[in-house]
Short mmCIF file of C-alpha atoms in Angstrom, two decimals:
data_model
loop_
_atom_site.label_atom_id
_atom_site.label_comp_id
_atom_site.label_asym_id
_atom_site.label_seq_id
_atom_site.Cartn_x
_atom_site.Cartn_y
_atom_site.Cartn_z
CA MET A 1 0.00 0.00 0.00
CA SER A 2 1.38 3.39 -0.89
CA ALA A 3 2.00 6.10 1.65
CA ARG A 4 -0.72 8.22 0.10
CA THR A 5 -3.46 5.73 0.91
CA THR A 6 -2.23 4.80 4.41
CA THR A 7 -4.63 5.92 7.12
CA PRO A 8 -2.96 8.55 9.36
CA TRP A 9 -3.96 6.90 12.65
CA PRO A 10 -1.79 9.17 14.86
CA LEU A 11 -3.69 12.19 13.53
CA VAL A 12 -7.02 10.43 14.07
CA ALA A 13 -6.07 9.60 17.66
CA LEU A 14 -4.84 13.13 18.28
CA PHE A 15 -8.09 14.52 16.83
CA THR A 16 -10.05 12.26 19.21
CA ALA A 17 -8.08 13.30 22.28
CA GLY A 18 -8.34 17.00 21.41
CA TYR A 19 -12.09 17.08 20.78
CA LEU A 20 -13.16 14.76 23.62
CA ALA A 21 -13.48 17.57 26.19
CA ALA A 22 -16.04 19.39 24.04
CA TYR A 23 -18.04 16.18 23.49
CA LEU A 24 -18.19 15.46 27.22
CA LEU A 25 -19.16 19.02 28.08
CA PRO A 26 -22.76 18.31 29.25
CA THR A 27 -21.76 15.66 31.75
CA THR A 28 -18.67 17.64 32.84
CA VAL A 29 -20.73 20.76 33.58
CA GLY A 30 -23.51 18.74 35.18
CA ARG A 31 -21.07 16.92 37.45
CA LEU A 32 -19.40 20.16 38.51
CA ASP A 33 -22.81 21.60 39.35
CA ALA A 34 -23.94 18.53 41.32
CA GLY A 35 -20.67 17.52 42.98
CA LEU A 36 -19.20 20.89 44.00
CA PRO A 37 -20.65 23.93 45.78
CA LEU A 38 -21.30 25.72 42.48
CA SER A 39 -24.40 27.13 40.87
CA ALA A 40 -25.41 26.08 37.37
CA THR A 41 -24.10 29.36 35.95
CA GLN A 42 -20.77 28.98 37.77
CA ALA A 43 -20.35 25.42 36.51
CA GLY A 44 -21.12 26.62 32.99
CA ALA A 45 -18.52 29.36 33.40
CA ILE A 46 -15.85 26.75 34.24
CA GLY A 47 -16.81 24.82 31.14
CA SER A 48 -16.54 28.01 29.13
CA ALA A 49 -13.10 28.76 30.63
CA LEU A 50 -11.93 25.28 29.64
CA LEU A 51 -13.02 25.69 26.03
CA LEU A 52 -11.83 29.30 25.85
CA SER A 53 -8.36 28.12 26.84
CA SER A 54 -8.57 25.51 24.08
CA ALA A 55 -9.49 28.17 21.52
CA THR A 56 -6.64 30.39 22.72
CA ALA A 57 -4.16 27.61 22.03
CA GLY A 58 -5.42 27.34 18.47
CA PHE A 59 -5.14 31.06 17.79
CA LEU A 60 -1.63 31.22 19.26
CA LEU A 61 -0.26 28.13 17.52
CA ALA A 62 -2.04 28.23 14.15
CA ALA A 63 1.07 29.32 12.23
CA ARG A 64 3.69 27.86 14.60
CA VAL A 65 3.31 24.10 14.19
CA ASP A 66 6.08 24.11 11.57
CA ARG A 67 8.38 26.02 13.91
CA PHE A 68 8.00 23.78 16.96
CA GLY A 69 7.50 20.51 15.12
CA PRO A 70 4.29 18.40 15.15
CA ARG A 71 5.68 15.67 17.41
CA ARG A 72 6.97 17.97 20.15
CA LEU A 73 3.86 20.15 20.12
CA ALA A 74 1.50 17.16 20.21
CA ARG A 75 3.33 15.63 23.17
CA THR A 76 3.29 18.93 25.02
CA GLY A 77 -0.44 19.33 24.45
CA LEU A 78 -1.28 15.80 25.59
CA LEU A 79 0.86 16.15 28.73
CA LEU A 80 -0.81 19.46 29.60
CA ALA A 81 -4.22 17.83 29.09
CA ALA A 82 -3.32 14.89 31.31
CA VAL A 83 -1.90 17.06 34.10
CA GLY A 84 -4.63 19.71 33.95
CA TYR A 85 -7.67 17.44 33.75
CA GLY A 86 -6.11 14.99 36.21
CA THR A 87 -5.59 17.75 38.77
CA ALA A 88 -9.16 19.01 38.34
CA ALA A 89 -10.47 15.46 38.74
CA LEU A 90 -8.55 14.68 41.93
CA THR A 91 -9.33 17.82 43.93
CA SER A 92 -12.45 19.48 45.29
CA ALA A 93 -10.81 22.88 45.80
CA ILE A 94 -12.55 25.25 43.42
CA PRO A 95 -9.43 27.30 42.49
CA LEU A 96 -7.53 24.11 41.61
CA VAL A 97 -10.47 22.77 39.61
CA ILE A 98 -10.59 26.00 37.60
CA ALA A 99 -6.81 26.06 37.07
CA GLY A 100 -6.76 22.41 36.05
CA ALA A 101 -9.62 22.92 33.60
CA VAL A 102 -7.83 25.89 32.01
CA VAL A 103 -4.49 24.05 31.71
CA GLY A 104 -6.22 20.95 30.36
CA GLY A 105 -8.17 23.03 27.88
CA PHE A 106 -4.96 24.57 26.55
CA GLY A 107 -3.55 21.08 26.12
CA SER A 108 -6.65 19.94 24.24
CA GLY A 109 -6.43 22.97 21.98
CA THR A 110 -2.75 22.29 21.28
CA ALA A 111 -3.48 18.69 20.31
CA THR A 112 -6.37 19.80 18.10
CA THR A 113 -4.14 22.38 16.38
CA VAL A 114 -1.54 19.77 15.44
CA ALA A 115 -4.27 17.41 14.26
CA ALA A 116 -5.97 20.07 12.13
CA THR A 117 -2.67 21.08 10.53
CA GLY A 118 -1.88 17.48 9.69
CA VAL A 119 -5.38 16.80 8.36
CA ALA A 120 -5.18 19.78 6.01
CA ALA A 121 -1.97 18.39 4.50
CA GLN A 122 -3.60 15.04 3.66
CA ARG A 123 -4.57 14.12 0.15
CA ASP A 124 -8.19 13.63 1.33
CA PRO A 125 -8.83 15.87 4.37
CA HIS A 126 -12.54 14.98 4.50
CA ARG A 127 -11.79 11.27 4.93
CA THR A 128 -9.35 11.88 7.78
CA THR A 129 -11.82 14.26 9.44
CA THR A 130 -14.62 11.68 9.31
CA LEU A 131 -12.33 9.07 10.89
CA GLY A 132 -11.49 11.51 13.69
CA LEU A 133 -15.17 12.27 14.27
CA LEU A 134 -15.90 8.55 14.32
CA GLY A 135 -13.26 8.09 16.99
CA VAL A 136 -14.38 10.89 19.28
CA SER A 137 -18.10 10.11 18.84
CA GLY A 138 -17.61 6.43 19.60
CA LEU A 139 -15.44 7.08 22.65
CA ALA A 140 -17.76 9.77 24.02
CA GLY A 141 -20.77 7.51 23.53
CA ALA A 142 -19.09 4.70 25.47
CA LEU A 143 -18.20 7.11 28.28
CA TYR A 144 -21.78 8.41 28.49
CA LEU A 145 -22.91 4.83 29.06
CA THR A 146 -20.18 4.09 31.59
CA ILE A 147 -19.75 7.19 33.74
CA PRO A 148 -23.24 7.18 35.39
CA HIS A 149 -22.50 3.68 36.78
CA LEU A 150 -19.17 4.66 38.36
CA GLY A 151 -20.53 6.98 41.04
CA PRO A 152 -21.42 10.66 41.49
CA ALA A 153 -17.88 12.07 41.68
CA HIS A 154 -17.40 15.34 39.83
CA GLY A 155 -14.01 14.29 38.39
CA LEU A 156 -14.98 11.19 36.43
CA PRO A 157 -15.43 12.94 33.04
CA LEU A 158 -12.24 14.94 33.60
CA ALA A 159 -10.32 11.80 34.54
CA ALA A 160 -11.55 10.09 31.37
CA ILE A 161 -10.19 12.94 29.22
CA ALA A 162 -6.84 12.81 31.08
CA CYS A 163 -6.54 9.04 30.58
CA THR A 164 -7.34 9.39 26.89
CA ALA A 165 -4.52 11.91 26.50
CA LEU A 166 -2.07 9.52 28.17
CA LEU A 167 -3.18 6.62 25.96
CA VAL A 168 -2.68 8.67 22.79
CA LEU A 169 0.74 9.96 23.89
CA PRO A 170 2.77 6.94 22.61
CA LEU A 171 1.29 7.35 19.11
CA THR A 172 2.92 10.77 18.75
CA GLY A 173 6.20 8.97 18.02
CA ARG A 174 4.86 8.39 14.49
CA LEU A 175 4.38 12.11 13.89
CA PRO A 176 7.18 13.98 12.09
CA ALA A 177 9.70 15.60 14.41
CA HIS A 178 10.24 18.52 12.07
CA ALA A 179 8.17 20.12 9.34
CA PRO A 180 9.31 19.46 5.76
CA ALA A 181 11.70 22.06 4.40
CA PRO A 182 9.31 23.43 1.72
CA GLN A 183 6.74 24.26 4.40
CA ALA A 184 9.38 25.98 6.49
CA LEU A 185 10.32 28.11 3.50
CA ARG A 186 6.70 29.17 3.04
CA ALA A 187 6.27 30.23 6.68
CA ALA A 188 6.03 33.89 5.77
CA THR A 189 3.59 33.49 2.88
CA PRO A 190 0.28 35.33 3.41
CA LEU A 191 -2.97 33.49 4.00
CA PRO A 192 -4.78 32.72 0.74
CA HIS A 193 -8.49 33.51 0.29
CA PRO A 194 -8.59 35.99 3.21
CA ARG A 195 -12.19 37.11 2.63
CA SER A 196 -13.60 33.59 2.51
CA GLY A 197 -11.51 32.55 5.50
CA VAL A 198 -12.61 35.46 7.69
CA VAL A 199 -16.28 35.01 6.77
CA LEU A 200 -16.11 31.27 7.45
CA ALA A 201 -14.33 31.78 10.78
CA ALA A 202 -16.87 34.38 11.96
CA ALA A 203 -19.79 32.24 10.84
CA MET A 204 -18.31 29.18 12.50
CA LEU A 205 -17.97 31.04 15.78
CA CYS A 206 -21.71 31.80 15.76
CA TRP A 207 -22.52 28.28 14.49
CA SER A 208 -20.71 26.65 17.40
CA LEU A 209 -22.00 29.17 19.92
CA ALA A 210 -25.61 28.43 19.04
CA GLN A 211 -25.23 24.67 19.18
CA ASN A 212 -23.08 24.46 22.28
CA SER A 213 -25.34 26.85 24.15
CA LEU A 214 -27.89 24.04 24.02
CA TRP A 215 -25.33 21.22 24.35
CA GLY A 216 -24.01 22.74 27.59
CA VAL A 217 -27.46 22.63 29.21
CA SER A 218 -28.85 19.52 27.50
CA GLY A 219 -28.20 17.44 30.59
CA ARG A 220 -30.20 19.84 32.76
CA ILE A 221 -33.04 19.90 30.21
CA GLY A 222 -33.30 16.13 30.40
CA LEU A 223 -33.09 16.06 34.20
CA THR A 224 -35.32 19.01 35.11
CA GLN A 225 -37.67 19.75 32.21
CA ALA A 226 -38.11 16.23 30.81
CA GLY A 227 -37.98 14.61 34.28
CA LEU A 228 -35.44 11.90 33.38
CA THR A 229 -32.80 10.23 35.53
CA GLU A 230 -29.05 10.66 34.94
CA VAL A 231 -28.80 7.08 33.70
CA THR A 232 -31.56 7.70 31.16
CA VAL A 233 -30.04 10.99 30.02
CA GLY A 234 -26.65 9.30 29.63
CA ALA A 235 -28.26 6.53 27.58
CA VAL A 236 -29.94 9.12 25.32
CA PHE A 237 -26.61 10.88 24.78
CA ALA A 238 -24.90 7.57 24.03
CA VAL A 239 -27.53 6.63 21.45
CA ALA A 240 -27.34 10.14 19.99
CA LEU A 241 -23.57 9.90 19.59
CA GLY A 242 -24.01 6.42 18.12
CA ALA A 243 -26.37 7.92 15.57
CA GLY A 244 -23.67 10.52 14.98
CA LEU A 245 -21.35 7.66 14.04
CA LEU A 246 -23.81 6.60 11.36
CA GLY A 247 -23.97 10.17 10.13
CA VAL A 248 -20.19 10.38 9.90
CA VAL A 249 -20.04 7.07 8.04
CA GLY A 250 -22.63 8.38 5.61
CA ALA A 251 -20.68 11.60 5.13
CA GLY A 252 -17.53 9.62 4.48
CA ALA A 253 -19.29 7.44 1.93
CA LEU A 254 -20.75 10.45 0.13
CA GLY A 255 -17.51 12.40 0.19
CA PRO A 256 -17.53 15.31 -2.26
CA ARG A 257 -20.38 13.95 -4.40
CA LEU A 258 -22.87 16.49 -3.05
CA GLY A 259 -20.34 19.29 -2.99
CA GLN A 260 -20.00 21.32 0.20
CA ALA A 261 -22.74 23.94 -0.06
CA LEU A 262 -25.70 21.52 0.12
CA PRO A 263 -24.54 19.54 3.18
CA ILE A 264 -23.53 22.71 5.03
CA GLY A 265 -26.61 24.80 4.15
CA ALA A 266 -29.36 22.20 4.33
CA GLY A 267 -27.72 20.40 7.26
CA THR A 268 -27.52 23.57 9.36
CA ALA A 269 -31.15 24.39 8.64
CA LEU A 270 -32.21 20.93 9.82
CA ILE A 271 -30.04 21.27 12.92
CA ALA A 272 -31.89 24.47 13.79
CA GLY A 273 -35.17 22.54 13.87
CA CYS A 274 -33.64 19.81 16.03
CA ILE A 275 -32.39 22.38 18.53
CA ALA A 276 -35.82 23.95 18.86
CA LEU A 277 -37.38 20.50 19.40
CA SER A 278 -34.80 19.40 21.98
CA ALA A 279 -35.01 22.64 23.98
CA ALA A 280 -38.82 22.34 24.20
CA ALA A 281 -38.75 18.65 25.20
CA SER A 282 -40.99 17.70 28.11
CA ASP A 283 -40.73 13.90 27.99
CA LEU A 284 -38.39 11.11 26.92
CA THR A 285 -39.76 10.86 23.37
CA SER A 286 -39.31 14.48 22.40
CA PHE A 287 -35.98 14.80 24.22
CA ALA A 288 -34.53 11.66 22.62
CA THR A 289 -35.85 12.57 19.16
CA GLY A 290 -34.34 16.03 19.21
CA GLU A 291 -30.98 14.92 20.64
CA ILE A 292 -30.58 11.91 18.34
CA ALA A 293 -31.54 13.79 15.16
CA TRP A 294 -29.33 16.72 16.14
CA ASN A 295 -26.27 14.58 16.89
CA THR A 296 -26.77 12.65 13.66
CA LEU A 297 -26.53 15.83 11.59
CA TYR A 298 -23.96 17.78 13.63
CA PRO A 299 -20.81 15.73 12.78
CA VAL A 300 -21.87 15.49 9.14
CA VAL A 301 -21.99 19.25 8.72
CA LEU A 302 -18.88 19.71 10.86
CA SER A 303 -16.87 17.34 8.65
CA TYR A 304 -17.77 19.35 5.54
CA VAL A 305 -16.96 22.66 7.25
CA ILE A 306 -13.54 21.38 8.34
CA GLY A 307 -12.94 20.12 4.80
CA LEU A 308 -13.98 23.51 3.41
CA ALA A 309 -11.56 25.30 5.74
CA ALA A 310 -8.77 22.89 4.81
CA SER A 311 -9.33 23.60 1.11
CA LEU A 312 -8.63 27.31 1.66
CA ASP A 313 -4.98 26.75 2.59
CA GLN A 314 -2.82 23.69 2.05
CA ARG A 315 -0.68 24.54 5.07
CA GLY A 316 -3.73 24.15 7.31
CA ARG A 317 -3.70 27.67 8.77
CA TRP A 318 -7.32 28.39 7.90
CA ALA A 319 -8.31 24.95 9.19
CA VAL A 320 -6.71 25.79 12.54
CA LEU A 321 -8.11 29.34 12.67
CA VAL A 322 -11.63 28.24 11.74
CA GLY A 323 -11.37 25.43 14.28
CA SER A 324 -10.21 27.89 16.92
CA ALA A 325 -13.10 30.21 16.10
CA SER A 326 -15.38 27.21 16.52
CA SER A 327 -13.75 26.48 19.89
CA LEU A 328 -14.27 30.10 20.90
CA GLY A 329 -17.97 29.79 20.12
CA THR A 330 -18.04 26.47 21.94
CA ALA A 331 -16.34 28.12 24.92
CA CYS A 332 -19.02 30.77 25.17
CA GLY A 333 -21.77 28.16 24.75
CA PRO A 334 -22.21 26.83 28.32
CA LEU A 335 -22.33 30.28 29.89
CA THR A 336 -24.60 31.65 27.13
CA GLY A 337 -26.94 28.69 27.44
CA SER A 338 -27.07 29.01 31.22
CA LEU A 339 -27.85 32.73 31.07
CA LEU A 340 -30.45 32.41 28.30
CA SER A 341 -32.24 29.50 29.93
CA ALA A 342 -32.26 31.24 33.32
CA ARG A 343 -33.82 34.40 31.87
CA THR A 344 -36.11 33.08 29.13
CA GLY A 345 -36.60 29.39 29.84
CA TYR A 346 -35.46 26.43 27.75
CA PRO A 347 -38.08 26.61 24.93
CA ALA A 348 -37.49 30.32 24.26
CA MET A 349 -33.74 29.75 24.38
CA GLY A 350 -34.11 27.02 21.74
CA ALA A 351 -36.11 29.31 19.47
CA ILE A 352 -33.47 32.05 19.73
CA LEU A 353 -30.65 29.65 18.98
CA ALA A 354 -32.49 28.09 16.04
CA LEU A 355 -33.14 31.49 14.48
CA SER A 356 -29.49 32.48 14.84
CA LEU A 357 -28.43 29.27 13.12
CA LEU A 358 -30.69 30.01 10.16
CA VAL A 359 -29.07 33.43 9.82
CA VAL A 360 -25.55 31.97 9.94
CA THR A 361 -26.42 29.44 7.23
CA VAL A 362 -26.32 32.15 4.54
CA PRO A 363 -22.64 33.22 4.77
CA MET A 364 -21.42 29.65 5.31
CA THR A 365 -23.19 28.45 2.19
CA ALA A 366 -21.92 31.47 0.25
CA VAL A 367 -18.31 30.57 1.08
CA ALA A 368 -18.91 26.97 0.03
CA LEU A 369 -20.34 28.16 -3.31
CA ARG A 370 -17.53 30.64 -4.03
CA PRO A 371 -14.99 29.28 -6.52
CA ARG A 372 -11.49 28.95 -5.16
CA ARG A 373 -8.46 29.01 -7.35
CA GLY A 374 -5.63 26.79 -6.38
CA VAL A 375 -2.77 28.44 -4.57
CA PRO A 376 0.30 28.35 -6.78
CA GLN A 377 2.95 26.06 -5.39
CA GLU A 378 6.33 27.50 -4.63
CA HIS A 379 9.18 25.46 -6.12
CA PRO A 380 12.85 25.96 -5.42
CA VAL A 381 14.82 27.50 -8.27
CA VAL A 382 17.25 24.98 -9.75
CA GLU A 383 20.31 26.46 -11.40
CA ILE A 384 21.77 24.36 -14.21
CA PRO A 385 25.35 25.31 -15.03
CA LEU A 386 26.07 25.55 -18.74
CA GLU A 387 29.53 25.41 -20.28
CA ALA A 388 30.33 28.67 -22.00
CA VAL A 389 31.09 28.37 -25.69
CA PRO A 390 33.84 30.81 -26.70
CA ALA A 391 32.72 33.10 -29.49
CA GLN A 392 34.66 33.31 -32.74
CA ARG A 393 36.52 36.57 -32.59
CA THR A 394 36.34 36.91 -36.38
CA ALA A 395 32.61 36.29 -36.61
CA TYR A 396 31.54 39.83 -35.72
CA ASP A 397 29.19 40.40 -38.65
CA MET A 398 25.45 40.72 -39.23
CA ALA A 399 23.47 37.57 -38.88
CA GLY A 400 21.47 36.29 -41.83
CA PRO A 401 21.35 33.68 -44.54
CA ARG A 402 23.80 35.50 -46.78
CA GLN A 403 26.38 35.74 -44.05
CA ALA A 404 25.89 32.08 -43.21
CA ALA A 405 26.38 31.08 -46.86
CA ALA A 406 29.46 33.26 -47.15
CA ALA A 407 30.95 31.68 -44.08
CA ALA A 408 30.38 28.19 -45.55
CA THR A 409 32.12 29.13 -48.92
CA PRO A 410 35.88 29.81 -48.86
CA ALA A 411 36.82 33.26 -50.09
CA PRO A 412 38.81 33.51 -53.34
CA GLY A 413 42.56 33.31 -52.90
CA THR A 414 42.47 31.61 -49.50
CA ALA A 415 43.01 28.07 -50.72
#
C-alpha cells in the first residue's frame, strides 16, 4: 500500500483526544454543578473557561506548528491535558479545579491544532476528518454509558479525558519531528483567500455558539424539564452519539459527491429545527428525538466545514483558525446557554438559537459556493550550469542567410 493511501492513525487519535473535552461538556458541567458547591451558571462558566483556553491555544499556535515541530507540540499538548484534567479530577478545591480545567483546555487545543494542521496536509482531508469524528463520537458515547454507573464524583469525566490523553501519547512517536523544508520556507507566505476565511471563521464562531449553548445545558433539560434520571439521560446521549457515528459514516461514503454547499446549508437548517425541538422537550420521546436527530446531523456538517476550511490553505492555517473560532464559540456556549435559559426558559432559548443558526447558514453556504483558485505552489529554483562556448573573434558580422552562406564558402585566394 502506498503512503498516500495509508490511514494517518496518529492524527485520528490526536483529533479524538483533542475534541473529547467538548463532546463530554454536558456531563462535565452537570457533574461540577452537582458535585461541587457551584451554581449552574458557575459550573457553565468553568466549562466556558476550559473551552476558551482551548481556543486560545489554536489562535496562538495556528502558524507555529512548523516552527516547533508536530511531534513535540502534540506531546506537550497531551501532557498538559493529562496534568490539567487529572488535577481538576482529583481535587475538590474550586481554584484548583478551575486552574486544572484551564491548563487541560490549553492542552486539548494544542493537540487539536496539530491534528488540524496534519489533516489539512492530507490528500483527502474529509476522509481523515470523518475518521477523527468517528473516533471521538464512539469514545464519548461509550463514556456516556459508563460514567453514570461509576458513582457521582465530579471528576470522572475529567479523569476520562486525562486518561485518553495519556493513551494517545505513545502514538505521537509516528508524527514527524520537524516540518518538511518546503513548508518551512513558506512560513512567511500570506494566508490565501482571506475574505472567505474570515467570513467562514466568523460564521463558524456563531454556528458553534448556538449549538453548544444548548449542548451545555442539554443534561439539565433532560433532568429538570423532561424529568429523566441521569442514567436515562446518559443513555440518550450515548444513542445520539451512536447515531452521529452513522452520520459520519454516511458523510464519508458520500464524500464530495454532493459538494459542500448543500450539506452545510441544508444540514444547518435541519439542525436548527432539532435544537428547537430538543429545547422544548418535556418527555423522553421528544428529548430523545431532538438529541438523536441533532447529533446525527452535527458531525456530518462539521466534517464538511472542516474540509472547506482545509481547502482554503494547504498549510492548514485556515483549518486551525476556523477550528479555533469554533472552539471560541463552543467556549461561550455553556455560559450563554445558562444565562439564556435562566432568563427566558429552555423553549425560548431554543427558538433564539435556532433562528441564529438560520441566519448563519447564509454566509457559510456562500463561502462553500464561491470558486477557489488553487494556490500556486512554490518550487525551489534549480540552477543548471552551462559550459560557456567561446565566441569566434572573427565572426563579428550581421546575422542572416547571406552571411551564413558566405561563411560556408571559402573566399577567393584563401586556398
